PDB file of C-alpha atoms in Angstrom:
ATOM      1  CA  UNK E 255     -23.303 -85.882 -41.389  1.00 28.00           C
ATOM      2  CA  UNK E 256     -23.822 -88.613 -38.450  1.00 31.00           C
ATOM      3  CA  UNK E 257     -20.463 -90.067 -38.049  1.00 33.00           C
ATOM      4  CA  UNK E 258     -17.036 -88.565 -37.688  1.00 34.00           C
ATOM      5  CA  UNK E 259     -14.807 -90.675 -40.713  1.00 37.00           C
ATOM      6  CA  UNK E 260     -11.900 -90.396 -39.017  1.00 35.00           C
ATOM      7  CA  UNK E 261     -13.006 -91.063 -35.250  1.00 36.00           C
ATOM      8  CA  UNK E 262     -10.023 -90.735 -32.184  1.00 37.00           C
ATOM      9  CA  UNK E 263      -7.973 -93.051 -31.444  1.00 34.00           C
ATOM     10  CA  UNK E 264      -8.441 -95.010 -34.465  1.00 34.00           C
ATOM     11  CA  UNK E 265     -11.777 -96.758 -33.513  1.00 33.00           C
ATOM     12  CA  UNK E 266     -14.283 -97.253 -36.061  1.00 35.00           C
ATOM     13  CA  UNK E 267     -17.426 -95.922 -36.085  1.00 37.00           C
ATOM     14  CA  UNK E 268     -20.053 -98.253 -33.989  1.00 37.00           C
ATOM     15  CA  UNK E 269     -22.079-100.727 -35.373  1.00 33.00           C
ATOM     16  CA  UNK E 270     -25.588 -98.529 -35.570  1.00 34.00           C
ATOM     17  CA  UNK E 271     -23.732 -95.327 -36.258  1.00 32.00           C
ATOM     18  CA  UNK E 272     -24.883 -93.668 -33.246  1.00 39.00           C
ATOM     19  CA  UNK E 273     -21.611 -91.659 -33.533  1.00 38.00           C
ATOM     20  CA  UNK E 274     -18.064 -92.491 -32.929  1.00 37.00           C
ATOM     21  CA  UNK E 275     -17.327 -94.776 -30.113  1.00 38.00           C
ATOM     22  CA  UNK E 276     -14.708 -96.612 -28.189  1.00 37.00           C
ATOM     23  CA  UNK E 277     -14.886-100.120 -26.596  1.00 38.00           C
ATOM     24  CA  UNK E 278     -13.564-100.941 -23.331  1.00 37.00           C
ATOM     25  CA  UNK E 279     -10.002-102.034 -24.860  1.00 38.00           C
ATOM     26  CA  UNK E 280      -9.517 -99.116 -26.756  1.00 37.00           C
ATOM     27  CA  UNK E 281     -10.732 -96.338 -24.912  1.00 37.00           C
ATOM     28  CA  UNK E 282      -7.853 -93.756 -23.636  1.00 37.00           C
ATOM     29  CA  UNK E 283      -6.838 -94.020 -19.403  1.00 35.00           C
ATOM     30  CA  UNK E 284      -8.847 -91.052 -18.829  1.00 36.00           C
ATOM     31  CA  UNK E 285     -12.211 -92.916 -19.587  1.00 36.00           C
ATOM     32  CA  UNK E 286     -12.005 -96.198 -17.485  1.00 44.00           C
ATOM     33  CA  UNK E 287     -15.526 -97.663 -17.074  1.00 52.00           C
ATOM     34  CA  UNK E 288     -16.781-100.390 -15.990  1.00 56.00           C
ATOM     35  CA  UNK E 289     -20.267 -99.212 -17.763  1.00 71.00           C
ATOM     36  CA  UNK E 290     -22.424-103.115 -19.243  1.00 81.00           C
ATOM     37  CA  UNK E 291     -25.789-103.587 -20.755  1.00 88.00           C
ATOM     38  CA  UNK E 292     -27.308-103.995 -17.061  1.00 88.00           C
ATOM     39  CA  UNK E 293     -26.501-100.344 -16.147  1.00 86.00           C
ATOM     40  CA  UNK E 294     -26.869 -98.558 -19.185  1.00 91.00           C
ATOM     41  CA  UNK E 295     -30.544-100.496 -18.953  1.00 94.00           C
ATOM     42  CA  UNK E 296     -30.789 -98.623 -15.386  1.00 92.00           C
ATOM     43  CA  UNK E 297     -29.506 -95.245 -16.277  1.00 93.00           C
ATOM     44  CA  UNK E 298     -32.531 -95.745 -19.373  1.00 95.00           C
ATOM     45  CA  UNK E 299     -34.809 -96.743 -16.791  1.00 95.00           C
ATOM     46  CA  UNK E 300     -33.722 -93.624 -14.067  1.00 95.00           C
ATOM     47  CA  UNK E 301     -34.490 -90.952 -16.934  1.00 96.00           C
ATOM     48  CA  UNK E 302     -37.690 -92.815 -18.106  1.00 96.00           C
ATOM     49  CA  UNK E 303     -35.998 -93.033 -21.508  1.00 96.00           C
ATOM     50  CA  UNK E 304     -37.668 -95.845 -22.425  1.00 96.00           C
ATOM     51  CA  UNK E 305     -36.029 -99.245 -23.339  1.00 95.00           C
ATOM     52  CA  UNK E 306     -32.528 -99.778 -24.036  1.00 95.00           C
ATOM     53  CA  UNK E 307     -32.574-100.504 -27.488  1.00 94.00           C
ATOM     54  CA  UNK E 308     -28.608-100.319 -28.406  1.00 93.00           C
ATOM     55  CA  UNK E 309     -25.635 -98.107 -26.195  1.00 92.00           C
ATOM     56  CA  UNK E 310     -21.972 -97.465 -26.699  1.00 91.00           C
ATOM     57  CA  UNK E 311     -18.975 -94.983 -25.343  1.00 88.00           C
ATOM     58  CA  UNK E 312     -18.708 -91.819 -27.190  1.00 86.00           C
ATOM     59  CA  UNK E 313     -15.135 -90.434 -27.318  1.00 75.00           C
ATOM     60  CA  UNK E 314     -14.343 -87.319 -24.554  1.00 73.00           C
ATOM     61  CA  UNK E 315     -11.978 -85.477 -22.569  1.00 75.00           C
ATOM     62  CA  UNK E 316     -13.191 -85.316 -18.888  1.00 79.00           C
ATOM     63  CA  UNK E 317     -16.906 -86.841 -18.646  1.00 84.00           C
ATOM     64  CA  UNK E 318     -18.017 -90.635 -19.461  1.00 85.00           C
ATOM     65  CA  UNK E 319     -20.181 -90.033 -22.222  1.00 90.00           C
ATOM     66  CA  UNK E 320     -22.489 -92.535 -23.475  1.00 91.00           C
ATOM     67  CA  UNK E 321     -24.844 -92.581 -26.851  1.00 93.00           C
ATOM     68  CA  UNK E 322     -28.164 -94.431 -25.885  1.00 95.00           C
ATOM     69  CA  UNK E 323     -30.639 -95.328 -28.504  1.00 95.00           C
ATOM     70  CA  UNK E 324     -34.003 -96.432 -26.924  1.00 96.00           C
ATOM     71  CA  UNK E 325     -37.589 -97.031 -27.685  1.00 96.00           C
ATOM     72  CA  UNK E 326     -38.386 -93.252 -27.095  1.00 95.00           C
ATOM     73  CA  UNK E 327     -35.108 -91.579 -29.023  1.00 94.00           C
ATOM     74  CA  UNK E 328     -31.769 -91.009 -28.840  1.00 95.00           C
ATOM     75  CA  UNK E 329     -29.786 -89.926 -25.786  1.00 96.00           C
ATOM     76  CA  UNK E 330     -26.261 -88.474 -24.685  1.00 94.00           C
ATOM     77  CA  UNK E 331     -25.827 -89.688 -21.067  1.00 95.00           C
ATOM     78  CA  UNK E 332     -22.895 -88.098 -19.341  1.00 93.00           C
ATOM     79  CA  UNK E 333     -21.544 -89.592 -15.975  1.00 92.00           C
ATOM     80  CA  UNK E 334     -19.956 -86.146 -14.280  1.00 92.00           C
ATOM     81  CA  UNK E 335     -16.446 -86.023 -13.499  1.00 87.00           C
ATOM     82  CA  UNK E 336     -16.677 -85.909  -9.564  1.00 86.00           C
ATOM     83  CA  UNK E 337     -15.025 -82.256  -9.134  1.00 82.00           C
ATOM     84  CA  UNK E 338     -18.058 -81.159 -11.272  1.00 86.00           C
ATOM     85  CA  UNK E 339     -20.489 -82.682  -9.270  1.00 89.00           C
ATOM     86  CA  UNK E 340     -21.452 -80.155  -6.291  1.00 89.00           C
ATOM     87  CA  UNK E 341     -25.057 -78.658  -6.022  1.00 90.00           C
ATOM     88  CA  UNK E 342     -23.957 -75.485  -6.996  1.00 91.00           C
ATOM     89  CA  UNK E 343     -22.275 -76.319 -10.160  1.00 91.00           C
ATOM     90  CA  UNK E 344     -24.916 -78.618 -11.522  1.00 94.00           C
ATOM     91  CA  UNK E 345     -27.403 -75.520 -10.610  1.00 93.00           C
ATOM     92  CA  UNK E 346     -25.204 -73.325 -12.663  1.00 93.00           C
ATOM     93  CA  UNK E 347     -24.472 -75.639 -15.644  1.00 94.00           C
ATOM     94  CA  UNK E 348     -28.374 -76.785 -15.499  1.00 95.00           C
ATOM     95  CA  UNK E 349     -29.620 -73.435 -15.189  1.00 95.00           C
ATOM     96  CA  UNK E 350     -27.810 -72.194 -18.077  1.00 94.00           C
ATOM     97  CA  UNK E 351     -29.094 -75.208 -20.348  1.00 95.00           C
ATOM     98  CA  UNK E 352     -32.261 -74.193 -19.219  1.00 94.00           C
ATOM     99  CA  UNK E 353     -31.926 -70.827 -19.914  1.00 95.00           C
ATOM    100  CA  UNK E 354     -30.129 -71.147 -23.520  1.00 94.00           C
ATOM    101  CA  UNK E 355     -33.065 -73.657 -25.039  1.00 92.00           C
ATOM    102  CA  UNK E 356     -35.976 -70.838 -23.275  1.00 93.00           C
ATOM    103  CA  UNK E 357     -34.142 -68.695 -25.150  1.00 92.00           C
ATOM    104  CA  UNK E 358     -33.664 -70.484 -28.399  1.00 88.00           C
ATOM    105  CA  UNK E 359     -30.263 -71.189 -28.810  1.00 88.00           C
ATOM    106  CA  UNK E 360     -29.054 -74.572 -30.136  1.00 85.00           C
ATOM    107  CA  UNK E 361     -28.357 -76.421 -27.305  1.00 89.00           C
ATOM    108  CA  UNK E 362     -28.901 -80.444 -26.528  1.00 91.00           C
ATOM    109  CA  UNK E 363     -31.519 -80.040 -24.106  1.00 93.00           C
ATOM    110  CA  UNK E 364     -31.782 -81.771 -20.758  1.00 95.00           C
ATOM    111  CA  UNK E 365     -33.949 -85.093 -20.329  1.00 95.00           C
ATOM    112  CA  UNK E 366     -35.754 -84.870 -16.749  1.00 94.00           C
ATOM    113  CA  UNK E 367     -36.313 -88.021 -14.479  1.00 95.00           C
ATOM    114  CA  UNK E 368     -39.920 -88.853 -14.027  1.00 94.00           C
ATOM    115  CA  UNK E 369     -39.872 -86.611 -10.626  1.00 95.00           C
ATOM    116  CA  UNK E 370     -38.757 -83.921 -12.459  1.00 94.00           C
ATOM    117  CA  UNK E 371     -34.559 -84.046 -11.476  1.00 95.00           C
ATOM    118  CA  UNK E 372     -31.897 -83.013 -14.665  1.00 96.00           C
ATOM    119  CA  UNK E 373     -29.421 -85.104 -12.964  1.00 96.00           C
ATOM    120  CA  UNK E 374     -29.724 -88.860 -11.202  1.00 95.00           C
ATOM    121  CA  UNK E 375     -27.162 -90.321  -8.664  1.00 94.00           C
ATOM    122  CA  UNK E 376     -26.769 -93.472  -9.126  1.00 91.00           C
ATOM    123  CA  UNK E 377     -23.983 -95.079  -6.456  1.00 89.00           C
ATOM    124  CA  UNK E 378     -21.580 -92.732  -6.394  1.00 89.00           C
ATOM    125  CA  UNK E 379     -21.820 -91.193  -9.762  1.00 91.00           C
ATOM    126  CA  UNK E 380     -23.829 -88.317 -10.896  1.00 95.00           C
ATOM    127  CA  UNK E 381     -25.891 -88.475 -14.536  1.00 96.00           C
ATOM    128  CA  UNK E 382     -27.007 -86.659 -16.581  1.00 96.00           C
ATOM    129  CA  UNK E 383     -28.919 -87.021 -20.216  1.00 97.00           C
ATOM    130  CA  UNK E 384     -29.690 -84.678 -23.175  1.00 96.00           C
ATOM    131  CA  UNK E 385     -30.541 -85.088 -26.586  1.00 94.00           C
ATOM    132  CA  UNK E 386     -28.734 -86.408 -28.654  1.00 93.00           C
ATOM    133  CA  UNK E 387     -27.722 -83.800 -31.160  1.00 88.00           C
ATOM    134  CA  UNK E 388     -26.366 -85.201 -34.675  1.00 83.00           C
ATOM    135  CA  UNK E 389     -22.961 -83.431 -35.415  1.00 80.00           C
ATOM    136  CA  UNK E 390     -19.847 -83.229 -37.961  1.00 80.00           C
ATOM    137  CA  UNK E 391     -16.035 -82.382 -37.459  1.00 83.00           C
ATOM    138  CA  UNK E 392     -15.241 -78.610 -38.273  1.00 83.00           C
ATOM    139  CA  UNK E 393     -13.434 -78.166 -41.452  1.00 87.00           C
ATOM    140  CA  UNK E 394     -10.868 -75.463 -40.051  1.00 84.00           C
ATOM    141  CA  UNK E 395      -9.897 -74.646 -43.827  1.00 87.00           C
ATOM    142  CA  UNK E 396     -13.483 -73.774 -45.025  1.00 91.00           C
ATOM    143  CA  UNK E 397     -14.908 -70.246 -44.850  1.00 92.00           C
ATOM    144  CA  UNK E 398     -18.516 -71.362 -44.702  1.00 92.00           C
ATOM    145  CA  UNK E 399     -17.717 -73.390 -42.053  1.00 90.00           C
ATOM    146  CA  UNK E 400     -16.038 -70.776 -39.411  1.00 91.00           C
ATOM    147  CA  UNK E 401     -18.378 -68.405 -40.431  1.00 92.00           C
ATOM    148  CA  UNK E 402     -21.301 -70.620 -39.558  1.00 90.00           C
ATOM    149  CA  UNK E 403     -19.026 -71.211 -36.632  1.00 90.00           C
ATOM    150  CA  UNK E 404     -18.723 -67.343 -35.513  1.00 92.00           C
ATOM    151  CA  UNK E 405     -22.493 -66.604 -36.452  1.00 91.00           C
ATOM    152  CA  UNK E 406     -23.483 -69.705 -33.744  1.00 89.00           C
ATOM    153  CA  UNK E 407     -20.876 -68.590 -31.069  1.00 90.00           C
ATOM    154  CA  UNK E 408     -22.521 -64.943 -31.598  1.00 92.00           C
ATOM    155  CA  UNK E 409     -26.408 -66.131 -31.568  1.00 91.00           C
ATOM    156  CA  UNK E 410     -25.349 -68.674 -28.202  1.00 89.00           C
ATOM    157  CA  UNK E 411     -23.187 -65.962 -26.285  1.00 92.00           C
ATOM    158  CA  UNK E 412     -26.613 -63.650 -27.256  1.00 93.00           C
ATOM    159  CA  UNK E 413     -28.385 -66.125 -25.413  1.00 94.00           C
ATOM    160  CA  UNK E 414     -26.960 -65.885 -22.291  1.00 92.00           C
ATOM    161  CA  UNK E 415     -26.035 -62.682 -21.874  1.00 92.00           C
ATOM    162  CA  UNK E 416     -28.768 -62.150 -19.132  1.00 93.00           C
ATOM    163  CA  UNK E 417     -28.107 -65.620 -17.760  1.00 93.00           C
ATOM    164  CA  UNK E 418     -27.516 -64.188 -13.771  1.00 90.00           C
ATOM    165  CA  UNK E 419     -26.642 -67.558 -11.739  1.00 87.00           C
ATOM    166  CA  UNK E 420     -23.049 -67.496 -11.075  1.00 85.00           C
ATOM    167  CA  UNK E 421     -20.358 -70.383  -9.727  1.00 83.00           C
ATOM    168  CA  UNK E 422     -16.772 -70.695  -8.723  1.00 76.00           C
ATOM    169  CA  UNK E 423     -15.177 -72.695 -11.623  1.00 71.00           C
ATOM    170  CA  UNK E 424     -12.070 -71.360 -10.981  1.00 63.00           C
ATOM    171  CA  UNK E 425      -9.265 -74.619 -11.106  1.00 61.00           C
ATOM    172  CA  UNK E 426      -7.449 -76.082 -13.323  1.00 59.00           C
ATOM    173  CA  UNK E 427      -9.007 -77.748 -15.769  1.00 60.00           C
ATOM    174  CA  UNK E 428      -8.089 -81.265 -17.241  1.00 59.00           C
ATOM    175  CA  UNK E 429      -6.209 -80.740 -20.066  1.00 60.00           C
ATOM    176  CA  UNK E 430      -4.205 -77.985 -17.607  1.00 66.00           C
ATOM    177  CA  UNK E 431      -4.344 -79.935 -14.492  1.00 66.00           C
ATOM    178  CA  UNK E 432      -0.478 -79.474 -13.875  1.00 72.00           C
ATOM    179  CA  UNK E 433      -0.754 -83.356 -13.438  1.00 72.00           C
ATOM    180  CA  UNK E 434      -1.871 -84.181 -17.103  1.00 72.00           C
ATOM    181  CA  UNK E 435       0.694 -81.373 -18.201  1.00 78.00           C
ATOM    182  CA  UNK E 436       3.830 -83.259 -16.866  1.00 83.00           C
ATOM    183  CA  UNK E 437       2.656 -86.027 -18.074  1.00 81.00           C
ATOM    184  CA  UNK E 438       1.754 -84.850 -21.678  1.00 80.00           C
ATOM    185  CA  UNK E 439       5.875 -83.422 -21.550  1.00 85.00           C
ATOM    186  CA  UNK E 440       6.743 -86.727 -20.490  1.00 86.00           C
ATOM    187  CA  UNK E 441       5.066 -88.890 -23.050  1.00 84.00           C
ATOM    188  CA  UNK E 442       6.455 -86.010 -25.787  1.00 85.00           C
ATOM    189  CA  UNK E 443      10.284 -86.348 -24.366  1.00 85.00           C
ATOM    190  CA  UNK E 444       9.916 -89.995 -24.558  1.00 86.00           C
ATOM    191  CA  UNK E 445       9.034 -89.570 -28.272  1.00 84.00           C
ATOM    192  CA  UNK E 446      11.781 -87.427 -29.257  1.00 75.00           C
ATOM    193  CA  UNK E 447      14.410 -86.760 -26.755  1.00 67.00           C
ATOM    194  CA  UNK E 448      16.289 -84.210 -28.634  1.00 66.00           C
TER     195      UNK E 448
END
Protein backbone atom coordinates (compact mmCIF):
# COMPACT_ATOMS: atom_id res chain seq x y z
CA UNK A 1 0.00 0.00 0.00
CA UNK A 2 0.93 3.86 -0.79
CA UNK A 3 -1.17 5.73 1.58
CA UNK A 4 -1.83 5.40 5.26
CA UNK A 5 -6.14 5.36 5.40
CA UNK A 6 -6.23 6.71 8.50
CA UNK A 7 -3.36 9.48 8.33
CA UNK A 8 -2.50 11.70 11.90
CA UNK A 9 -4.16 14.23 12.86
CA UNK A 10 -7.07 13.65 10.76
CA UNK A 11 -5.65 15.04 7.42
CA UNK A 12 -6.47 13.35 4.34
CA UNK A 13 -4.27 11.85 2.21
CA UNK A 14 -2.69 14.52 -0.45
CA UNK A 15 -3.94 15.14 -3.64
CA UNK A 16 -1.23 12.82 -5.76
CA UNK A 17 -0.99 10.29 -2.98
CA UNK A 18 2.55 10.83 -2.40
CA UNK A 19 1.76 9.67 1.19
CA UNK A 20 0.03 11.24 4.04
CA UNK A 21 0.48 14.89 4.48
CA UNK A 22 -0.38 17.92 6.48
CA UNK A 23 -0.96 21.53 5.27
CA UNK A 24 0.28 24.47 6.97
CA UNK A 25 -3.11 24.86 9.12
CA UNK A 26 -3.19 21.54 10.26
CA UNK A 27 0.12 20.48 10.93
CA UNK A 28 0.93 19.84 14.88
CA UNK A 29 3.28 22.95 16.83
CA UNK A 30 6.19 20.79 16.55
CA UNK A 31 6.35 21.15 12.65
CA UNK A 32 6.06 24.99 12.01
CA UNK A 33 7.33 25.79 8.48
CA UNK A 34 7.32 28.32 6.54
CA UNK A 35 8.38 25.73 3.55
CA UNK A 36 6.40 27.33 -0.40
CA UNK A 37 6.74 26.17 -3.91
CA UNK A 38 9.88 28.63 -4.34
CA UNK A 39 12.00 26.63 -1.82
CA UNK A 40 10.95 23.27 -2.22
CA UNK A 41 11.92 24.28 -6.14
CA UNK A 42 15.52 25.16 -4.53
CA UNK A 43 15.99 22.28 -2.23
CA UNK A 44 15.03 20.16 -5.91
CA UNK A 45 17.46 22.21 -7.56
CA UNK A 46 20.44 21.83 -4.52
CA UNK A 47 20.16 17.86 -4.84
CA UNK A 48 19.95 17.98 -8.71
CA UNK A 49 16.61 16.20 -8.32
CA UNK A 50 15.34 17.43 -11.22
CA UNK A 51 12.16 19.63 -11.54
CA UNK A 52 9.67 20.13 -8.97
CA UNK A 53 6.89 18.42 -10.30
CA UNK A 54 4.39 18.32 -7.09
CA UNK A 55 5.62 18.58 -2.96
CA UNK A 56 3.80 18.36 0.31
CA UNK A 57 4.55 17.88 4.33
CA UNK A 58 4.74 14.37 5.40
CA UNK A 59 3.60 13.82 9.03
CA UNK A 60 6.75 13.42 11.83
CA UNK A 61 7.94 13.72 15.21
CA UNK A 62 11.21 15.80 15.29
CA UNK A 63 12.43 16.50 11.51
CA UNK A 64 10.46 18.61 8.70
CA UNK A 65 9.88 16.03 6.32
CA UNK A 66 8.85 16.71 2.91
CA UNK A 67 7.60 14.17 -0.09
CA UNK A 68 8.96 15.65 -3.45
CA UNK A 69 7.87 14.22 -6.70
CA UNK A 70 10.07 15.53 -9.61
CA UNK A 71 10.99 14.91 -13.16
CA UNK A 72 13.72 12.36 -12.05
CA UNK A 73 11.61 10.38 -9.06
CA UNK A 74 10.39 10.61 -5.90
CA UNK A 75 12.13 12.10 -2.87
CA UNK A 76 11.92 12.30 1.08
CA UNK A 77 13.64 15.62 1.96
CA UNK A 78 14.23 16.03 5.64
CA UNK A 79 15.18 19.54 7.11
CA UNK A 80 17.36 18.33 10.44
CA UNK A 81 16.25 19.30 13.72
CA UNK A 82 19.20 21.73 14.69
CA UNK A 83 20.56 19.56 17.80
CA UNK A 84 21.10 16.87 15.07
CA UNK A 85 22.93 18.92 12.89
CA UNK A 86 26.79 18.82 14.00
CA UNK A 87 29.52 17.30 11.64
CA UNK A 88 29.91 14.49 13.67
CA UNK A 89 26.43 13.32 13.85
CA UNK A 90 25.59 13.73 10.21
CA UNK A 91 29.03 11.62 9.68
CA UNK A 92 27.63 9.00 11.93
CA UNK A 93 23.98 8.91 10.71
CA UNK A 94 25.41 9.23 6.91
CA UNK A 95 27.95 6.74 7.38
CA UNK A 96 25.66 4.23 8.65
CA UNK A 97 23.15 4.80 5.60
CA UNK A 98 26.02 4.27 3.65
CA UNK A 99 27.08 1.37 5.19
CA UNK A 100 23.49 -0.45 5.57
CA UNK A 101 22.58 -0.04 1.54
CA UNK A 102 26.69 -1.45 0.76
CA UNK A 103 25.56 -3.97 2.72
CA UNK A 104 22.12 -4.67 1.44
CA UNK A 105 19.80 -3.87 3.93
CA UNK A 106 16.54 -2.02 3.14
CA UNK A 107 17.26 1.30 3.74
CA UNK A 108 16.01 4.71 1.76
CA UNK A 109 19.21 5.56 0.38
CA UNK A 110 20.82 8.98 0.36
CA UNK A 111 20.49 11.39 -2.81
CA UNK A 112 24.02 13.26 -3.25
CA UNK A 113 24.29 16.99 -4.44
CA UNK A 114 25.95 17.32 -7.76
CA UNK A 115 29.47 17.87 -5.79
CA UNK A 116 29.00 14.86 -4.19
CA UNK A 117 27.58 16.26 -0.37
CA UNK A 118 24.55 13.84 1.45
CA UNK A 119 23.46 16.90 3.15
CA UNK A 120 22.94 20.79 1.77
CA UNK A 121 22.73 23.93 4.06
CA UNK A 122 20.60 26.04 2.91
CA UNK A 123 20.29 29.41 5.36
CA UNK A 124 20.36 28.09 8.45
CA UNK A 125 18.88 24.72 7.95
CA UNK A 126 20.54 21.52 7.14
CA UNK A 127 18.90 18.95 4.28
CA UNK A 128 18.93 16.09 3.52
CA UNK A 129 17.12 13.70 0.70
CA UNK A 130 16.61 9.91 0.21
CA UNK A 131 14.41 7.87 -1.66
CA UNK A 132 11.39 7.79 -1.27
CA UNK A 133 10.45 4.39 0.01
CA UNK A 134 6.59 3.36 -0.43
CA UNK A 135 5.30 2.11 3.04
CA UNK A 136 2.08 0.80 5.07
CA UNK A 137 1.00 1.11 8.85
CA UNK A 138 1.96 -2.10 10.92
CA UNK A 139 -0.94 -4.21 11.76
CA UNK A 140 0.17 -4.90 15.52
CA UNK A 141 -2.56 -7.80 15.63
CA UNK A 142 -1.20 -9.80 12.60
CA UNK A 143 1.43 -12.54 12.95
CA UNK A 144 2.73 -12.19 9.42
CA UNK A 145 3.17 -8.83 9.98
CA UNK A 146 5.55 -8.79 13.29
CA UNK A 147 7.19 -11.59 12.02
CA UNK A 148 8.11 -9.84 8.81
CA UNK A 149 8.76 -7.14 11.33
CA UNK A 150 11.37 -9.25 13.58
CA UNK A 151 12.94 -11.01 10.40
CA UNK A 152 13.75 -7.10 8.98
CA UNK A 153 14.93 -5.78 12.46
CA UNK A 154 17.23 -9.09 12.47
CA UNK A 155 18.55 -8.81 8.63
CA UNK A 156 19.10 -4.57 9.40
CA UNK A 157 20.78 -4.99 12.96
CA UNK A 158 22.96 -7.89 10.75
CA UNK A 159 23.86 -5.13 8.69
CA UNK A 160 25.49 -3.06 10.90
CA UNK A 161 26.97 -5.02 13.19
CA UNK A 162 30.52 -4.08 11.85
CA UNK A 163 29.39 -0.50 11.31
CA UNK A 164 32.65 1.12 13.57
CA UNK A 165 31.93 5.08 13.44
CA UNK A 166 30.67 6.04 16.73
CA UNK A 167 28.82 9.49 18.18
CA UNK A 168 27.61 10.95 21.40
CA UNK A 169 23.76 10.81 21.08
CA UNK A 170 23.37 10.73 24.50
CA UNK A 171 20.25 13.52 25.46
CA UNK A 172 17.04 13.45 25.76
CA UNK A 173 15.23 12.86 23.01
CA UNK A 174 11.94 14.66 21.87
CA UNK A 175 9.29 12.74 22.90
CA UNK A 176 11.45 12.61 26.51
CA UNK A 177 12.72 16.06 26.43
CA UNK A 178 11.50 16.73 30.11
CA UNK A 179 9.96 19.86 28.33
CA UNK A 180 7.50 17.91 25.98
CA UNK A 181 6.90 15.52 29.07
CA UNK A 182 5.34 18.29 31.33
CA UNK A 183 3.65 19.38 28.79
CA UNK A 184 2.15 16.02 27.50
CA UNK A 185 0.95 15.70 31.68
CA UNK A 186 -0.42 18.98 31.30
CA UNK A 187 -2.51 18.66 28.21
CA UNK A 188 -3.65 14.96 29.86
CA UNK A 189 -4.70 16.75 33.40
CA UNK A 190 -6.52 19.28 31.46
CA UNK A 191 -8.49 16.41 29.83
CA UNK A 192 -9.44 14.61 32.83
CA UNK A 193 -8.62 16.16 36.08
CA UNK A 194 -9.56 13.34 38.26
Amino acid sequence: CSVVDNPPYGVPPYKSRLAYCQSAETRPPSHESAMDTTQATVLCESFGLGELDDWAHLAGTRNDALALSTSRGRWLARRRYPAYCTPERLRFDHGLIQHLARRGAAVARLAETPDGHTFRRLGEDVWEVHTFVEGCPLDEGSVNDIAALAAALARFHAAGEDYTNTVNKLGPRAETHPASLRAKAAELAAADPS
